[in-house]
Coordinates of C-alpha atoms and ligand atoms in Angstrom, one line a residue:
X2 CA 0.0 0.0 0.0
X3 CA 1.4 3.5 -0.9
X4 CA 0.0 6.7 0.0
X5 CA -0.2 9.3 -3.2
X6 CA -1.3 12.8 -3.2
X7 CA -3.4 13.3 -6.0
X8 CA -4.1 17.1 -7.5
X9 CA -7.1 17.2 -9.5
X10 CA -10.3 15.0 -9.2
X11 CA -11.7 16.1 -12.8
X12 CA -13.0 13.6 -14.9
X13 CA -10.0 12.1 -15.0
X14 CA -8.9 12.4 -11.7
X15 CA -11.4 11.4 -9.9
X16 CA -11.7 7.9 -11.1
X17 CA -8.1 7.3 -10.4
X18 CA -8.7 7.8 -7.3
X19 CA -11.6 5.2 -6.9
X20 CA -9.2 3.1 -9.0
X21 CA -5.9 3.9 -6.7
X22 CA -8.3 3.2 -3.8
X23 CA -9.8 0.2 -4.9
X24 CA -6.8 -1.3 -5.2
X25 CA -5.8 -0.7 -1.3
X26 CA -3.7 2.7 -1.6
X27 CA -4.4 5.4 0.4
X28 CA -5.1 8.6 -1.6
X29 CA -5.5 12.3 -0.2
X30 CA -7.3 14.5 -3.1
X31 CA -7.1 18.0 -3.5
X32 CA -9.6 19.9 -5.7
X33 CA -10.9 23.7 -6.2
X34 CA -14.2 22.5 -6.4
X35 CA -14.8 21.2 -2.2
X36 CA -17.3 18.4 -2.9
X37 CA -15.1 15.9 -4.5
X38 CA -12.3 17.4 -2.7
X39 CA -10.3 15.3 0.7
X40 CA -8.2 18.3 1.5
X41 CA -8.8 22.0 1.9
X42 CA -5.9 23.6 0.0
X43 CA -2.7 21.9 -1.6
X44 CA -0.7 23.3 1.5
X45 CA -3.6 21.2 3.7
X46 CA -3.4 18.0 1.0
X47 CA 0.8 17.6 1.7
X48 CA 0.6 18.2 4.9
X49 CA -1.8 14.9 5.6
X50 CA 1.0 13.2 3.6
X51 CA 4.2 11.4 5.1
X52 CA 7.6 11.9 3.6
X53 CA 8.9 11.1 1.9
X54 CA 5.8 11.7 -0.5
X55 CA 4.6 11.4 -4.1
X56 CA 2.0 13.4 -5.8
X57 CA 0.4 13.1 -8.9
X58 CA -0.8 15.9 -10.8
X59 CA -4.0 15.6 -13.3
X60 CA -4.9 19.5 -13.9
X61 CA -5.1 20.5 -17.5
X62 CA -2.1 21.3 -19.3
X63 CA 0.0 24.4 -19.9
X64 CA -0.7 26.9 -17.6
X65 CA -2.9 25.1 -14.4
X66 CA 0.1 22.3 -15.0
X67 CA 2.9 24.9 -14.3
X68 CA 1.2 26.8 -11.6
X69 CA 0.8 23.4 -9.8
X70 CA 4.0 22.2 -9.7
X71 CA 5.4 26.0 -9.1
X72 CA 3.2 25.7 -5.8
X73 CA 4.1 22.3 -5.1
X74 CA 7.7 23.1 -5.6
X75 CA 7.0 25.2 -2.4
X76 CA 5.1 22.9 0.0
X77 CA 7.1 19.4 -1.0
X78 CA 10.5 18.6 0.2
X79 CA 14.1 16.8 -1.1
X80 CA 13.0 12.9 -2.0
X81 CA 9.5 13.6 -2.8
X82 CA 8.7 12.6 -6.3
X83 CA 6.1 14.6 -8.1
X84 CA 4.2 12.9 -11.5
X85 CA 2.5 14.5 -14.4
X86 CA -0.3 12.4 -15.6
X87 CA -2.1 15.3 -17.6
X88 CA -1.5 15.5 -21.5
X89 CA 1.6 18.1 -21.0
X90 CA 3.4 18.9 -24.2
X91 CA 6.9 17.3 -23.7
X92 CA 8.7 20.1 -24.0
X93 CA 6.8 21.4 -20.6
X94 CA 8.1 18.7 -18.5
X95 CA 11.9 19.9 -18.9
X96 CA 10.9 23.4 -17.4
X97 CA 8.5 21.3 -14.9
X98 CA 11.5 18.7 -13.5
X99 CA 13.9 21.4 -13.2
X100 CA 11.7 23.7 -11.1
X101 CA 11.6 20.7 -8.8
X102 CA 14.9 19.5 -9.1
X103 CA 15.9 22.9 -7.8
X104 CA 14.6 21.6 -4.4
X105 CA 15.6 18.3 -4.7
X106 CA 12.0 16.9 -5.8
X107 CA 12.2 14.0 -8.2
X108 CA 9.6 14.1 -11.3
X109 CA 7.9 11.6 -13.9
X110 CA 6.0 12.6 -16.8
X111 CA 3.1 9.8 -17.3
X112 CA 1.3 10.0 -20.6
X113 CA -2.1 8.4 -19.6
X114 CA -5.1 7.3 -22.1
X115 CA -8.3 5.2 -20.9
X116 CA -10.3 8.6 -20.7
X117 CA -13.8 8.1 -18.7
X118 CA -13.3 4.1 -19.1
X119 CA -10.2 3.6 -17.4
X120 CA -11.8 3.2 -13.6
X121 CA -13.4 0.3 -15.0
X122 CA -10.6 -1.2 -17.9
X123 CA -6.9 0.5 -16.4
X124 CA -5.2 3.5 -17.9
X125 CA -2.8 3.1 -20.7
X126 CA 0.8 4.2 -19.1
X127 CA 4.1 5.6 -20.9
X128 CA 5.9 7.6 -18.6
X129 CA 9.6 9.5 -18.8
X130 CA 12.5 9.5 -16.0
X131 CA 14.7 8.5 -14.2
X132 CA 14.5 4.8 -13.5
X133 CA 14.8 4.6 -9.8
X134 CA 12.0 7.2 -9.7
X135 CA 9.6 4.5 -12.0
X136 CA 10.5 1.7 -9.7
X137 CA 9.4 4.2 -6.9
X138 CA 5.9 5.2 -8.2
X139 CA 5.5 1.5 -9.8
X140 CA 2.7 0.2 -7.1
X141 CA 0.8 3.0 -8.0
X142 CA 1.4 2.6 -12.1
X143 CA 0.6 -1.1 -11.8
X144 CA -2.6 0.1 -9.8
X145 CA -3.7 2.3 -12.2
X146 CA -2.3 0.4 -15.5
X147 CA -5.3 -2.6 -17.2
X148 CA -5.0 -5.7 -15.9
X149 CA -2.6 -8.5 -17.5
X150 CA 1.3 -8.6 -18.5
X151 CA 2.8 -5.4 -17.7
X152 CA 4.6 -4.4 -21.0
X153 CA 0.6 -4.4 -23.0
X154 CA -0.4 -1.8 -21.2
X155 CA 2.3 0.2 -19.3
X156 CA 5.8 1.9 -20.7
X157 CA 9.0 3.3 -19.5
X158 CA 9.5 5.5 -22.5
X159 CA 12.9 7.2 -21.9
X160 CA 14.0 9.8 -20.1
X161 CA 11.9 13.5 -18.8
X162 CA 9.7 14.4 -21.6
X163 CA 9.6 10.9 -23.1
X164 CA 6.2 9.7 -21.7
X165 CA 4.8 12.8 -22.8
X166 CA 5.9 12.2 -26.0
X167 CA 4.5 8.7 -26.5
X168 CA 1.3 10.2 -25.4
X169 CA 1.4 12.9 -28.0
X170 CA 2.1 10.4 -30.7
X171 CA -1.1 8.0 -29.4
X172 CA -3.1 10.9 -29.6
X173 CA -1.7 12.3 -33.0
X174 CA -2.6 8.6 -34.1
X175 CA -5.6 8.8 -32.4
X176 CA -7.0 12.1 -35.0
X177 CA -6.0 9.9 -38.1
X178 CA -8.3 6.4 -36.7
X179 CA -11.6 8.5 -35.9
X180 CA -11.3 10.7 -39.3
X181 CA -11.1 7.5 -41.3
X182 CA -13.5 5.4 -39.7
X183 CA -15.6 9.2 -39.7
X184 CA -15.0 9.8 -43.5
X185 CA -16.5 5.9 -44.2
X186 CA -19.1 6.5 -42.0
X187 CA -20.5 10.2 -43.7
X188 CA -19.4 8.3 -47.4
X189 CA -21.6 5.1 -46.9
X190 CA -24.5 7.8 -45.8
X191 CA -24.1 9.7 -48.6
X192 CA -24.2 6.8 -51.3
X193 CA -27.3 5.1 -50.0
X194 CA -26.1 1.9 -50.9
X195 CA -26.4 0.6 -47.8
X196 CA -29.3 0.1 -46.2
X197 CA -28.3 0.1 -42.1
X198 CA -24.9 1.8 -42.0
X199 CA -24.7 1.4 -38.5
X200 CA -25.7 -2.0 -38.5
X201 CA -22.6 -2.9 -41.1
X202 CA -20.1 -0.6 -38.7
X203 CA -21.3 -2.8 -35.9
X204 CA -20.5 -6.0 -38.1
X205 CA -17.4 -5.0 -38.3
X206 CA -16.7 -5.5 -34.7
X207 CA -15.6 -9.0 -34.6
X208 CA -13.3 -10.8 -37.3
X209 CA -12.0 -7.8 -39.4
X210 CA -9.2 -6.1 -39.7
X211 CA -10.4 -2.6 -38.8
X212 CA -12.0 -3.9 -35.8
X213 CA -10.7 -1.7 -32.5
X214 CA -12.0 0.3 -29.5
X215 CA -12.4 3.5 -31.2
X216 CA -15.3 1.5 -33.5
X217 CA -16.7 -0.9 -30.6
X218 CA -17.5 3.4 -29.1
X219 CA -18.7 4.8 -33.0
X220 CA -21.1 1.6 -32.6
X221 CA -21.9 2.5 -29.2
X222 CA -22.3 5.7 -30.4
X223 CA -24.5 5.4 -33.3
X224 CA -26.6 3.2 -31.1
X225 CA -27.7 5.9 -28.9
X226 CA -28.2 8.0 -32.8
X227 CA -28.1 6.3 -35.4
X228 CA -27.7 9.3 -37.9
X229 CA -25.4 11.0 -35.3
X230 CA -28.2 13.9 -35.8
X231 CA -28.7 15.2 -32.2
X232 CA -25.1 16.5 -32.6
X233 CA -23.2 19.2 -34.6
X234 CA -20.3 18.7 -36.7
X235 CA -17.7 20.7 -34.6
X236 CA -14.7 19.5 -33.1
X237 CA -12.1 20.9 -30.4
X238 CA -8.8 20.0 -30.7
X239 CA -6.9 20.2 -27.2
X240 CA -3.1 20.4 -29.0
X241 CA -1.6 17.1 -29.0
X242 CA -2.3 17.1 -32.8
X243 CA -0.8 20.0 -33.5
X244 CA 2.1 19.0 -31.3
X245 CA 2.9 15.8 -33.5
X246 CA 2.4 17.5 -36.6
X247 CA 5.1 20.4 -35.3
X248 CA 7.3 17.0 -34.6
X249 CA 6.6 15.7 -37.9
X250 CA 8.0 19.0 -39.3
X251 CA 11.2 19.6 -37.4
X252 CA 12.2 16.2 -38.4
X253 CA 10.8 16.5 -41.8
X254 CA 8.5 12.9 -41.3
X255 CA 5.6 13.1 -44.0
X256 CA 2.0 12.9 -41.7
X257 CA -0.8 13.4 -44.4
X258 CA -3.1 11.6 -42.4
X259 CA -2.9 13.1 -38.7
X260 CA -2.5 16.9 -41.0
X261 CA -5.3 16.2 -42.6
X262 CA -7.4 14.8 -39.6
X263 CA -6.3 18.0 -37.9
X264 CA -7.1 20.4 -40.4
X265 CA -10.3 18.5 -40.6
X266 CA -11.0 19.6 -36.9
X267 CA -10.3 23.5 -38.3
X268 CA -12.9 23.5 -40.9
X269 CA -15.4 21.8 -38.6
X270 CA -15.5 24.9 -37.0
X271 CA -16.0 27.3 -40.0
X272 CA -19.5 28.2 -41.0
X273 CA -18.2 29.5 -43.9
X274 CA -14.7 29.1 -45.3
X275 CA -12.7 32.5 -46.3
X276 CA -10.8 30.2 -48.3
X277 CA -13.6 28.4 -50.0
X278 CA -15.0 32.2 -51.4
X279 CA -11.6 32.9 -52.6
X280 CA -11.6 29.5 -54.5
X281 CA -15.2 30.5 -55.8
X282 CA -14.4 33.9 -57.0
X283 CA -11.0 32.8 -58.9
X284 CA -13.4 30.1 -60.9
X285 CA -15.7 32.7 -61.6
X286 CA -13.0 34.9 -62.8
X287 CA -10.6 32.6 -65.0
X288 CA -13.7 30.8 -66.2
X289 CA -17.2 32.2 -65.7
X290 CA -18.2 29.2 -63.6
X291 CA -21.2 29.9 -61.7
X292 CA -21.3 31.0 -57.9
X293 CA -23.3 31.1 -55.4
X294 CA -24.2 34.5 -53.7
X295 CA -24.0 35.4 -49.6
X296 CA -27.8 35.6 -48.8
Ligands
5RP26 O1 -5.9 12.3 -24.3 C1 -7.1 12.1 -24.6 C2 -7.5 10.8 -25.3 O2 -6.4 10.0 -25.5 C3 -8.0 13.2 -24.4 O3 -9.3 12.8 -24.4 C4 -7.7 14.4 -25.3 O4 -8.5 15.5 -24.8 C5 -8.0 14.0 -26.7 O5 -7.4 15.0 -27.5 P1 -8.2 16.1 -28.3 O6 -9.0 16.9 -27.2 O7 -7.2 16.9 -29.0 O8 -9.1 15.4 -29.3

């Protein structure tokens, strides 16, 4: 049994802790919001901890990251061992570790996918740092990770930055499976050869080769609507995309599909594309092609 801090009890959060506890370790939350929170303040979470400690962060990235480890910094003491299970971008975690390491604080960055299932299936772990620190924090990875053979579903990546990293790849990955399995989806409903799309997207959950979580949830899914209707076509991208496609850049790796699936994202949001007029009123220019006008 270990006892962890844990900083943020968001969606995320919070179900690690049911998971951390369920599987005996003792875990002290701290959250803004009181009602899901065990401690008062960060100051009032470490202090309910005993040294040397280990607290894991789960706050958003960027920013509420940063601030949280600045304050930690503050409150923790040499040998603690602070992890960062949110999506930070990898290049975050050098500036995070040596804030700490200034005091003495050890760090791991843990990339962490599962999302709202994990409590019930285990996370998916790829964490950066030193080794000695992983072999520290490893009850509470192997709590947290799926059940079965370590090595399926839990990584020691590399060094600071390198869990991170994996994560930003699995989630750069992650843009190019949904637009595919999306762009067959919106094709088959737009030939109306098929009579039940969802019904041949739920066939395709056993036996074939594009079988996978991502479609056993488009089934799910499309069984709460089948035409997907109830929702609008606009999607939020949180960075990670982005991230691997300035990786794929500055080592000059060709990514048409995670660029595309990205820029995808973009255009979901437009109502109108400045772009798409410009491309309009060239075609009416070189060759009198029809437009349509702005009502
Ligand atoms: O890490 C995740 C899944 O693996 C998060 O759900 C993340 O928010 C997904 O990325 P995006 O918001 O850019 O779609």
């Amino acid at each position: 049994m270990v006892q962890l801090g844990l900083v943020g009890l968001g969606k995320m959060g919070f179900n690690m802790r049911e998971r951390l506890r369920a599987a005996g370790h003792e875990v002290v939350g701290y959250d803004r919001n009181e009602a899901v929170s065990d401690s008062s303040s960060l100051a009032d979470m470490v202090s309910k901890l005993a040294a040397p400690r280990m607290v894991w962060i789960m706050v958003p990235a960027g920013g509420p990251t940063r601030d949280t480890v600045a304050e930690l910094a503050e409150l923790l003491s040499e040998g603690d061992l602070v992890i960062d299970g949110g999506n930070s971008k990898f290049t975050d975690d050098k500036i995070n570790s040596e804030v700490l390491a200034a005091k003495k604080i050890g760090y791991l960055d843990c990339g962490v996918s599962g999302g709202v299932w994990g409590k019930e299936n285990g996370y998916g772990l790829m964490v950066g740092g030193a080794k000695e620190d992983v072999e520290r924090a490893m009850p509470v990875f192997d709590a947290l990770r799926p059940e079965g053979p370590r090595e399926e579903g839990f990584s020691h990546a590399g060094s600071i930055g390198a869990g991170h990293y994996a994560k930003m790849i699995h989630n750069g990955i992650e843009y190019g499976i949904m637009q595919a399995y999306a762009e067959g989806f919106e094709l088959m409903e737009a030939a109306h050869v098929i009579e039940n799309v969802p019904a041949v997207i739920k066939g395709w959950q056993r036996g074939t080769v594009v079988r996978s979580w991502l479609l056993d949830l488009l089934v799910r899914a499309l069984d709460e609507d089948p035409d997907l209707d109830d929702l609008e076509g606009y999607v939020e991208d949180s960075g990670e995309g982005r991230w691997t496609l300035e990786e794929a850049i500055n080592n000059a790796v060709p990514a048409p599909v995670i660029s595309a699936a990205l820029f995808a994202r973009f255009s979901s949001r437009q109502k109108d594309s400045a772009a798409m007029r410009a491309v309009a009123a060239l075609r009416n220019q070189f060759g009198g092609h029809a437009v349509k006008k702005a009502e």
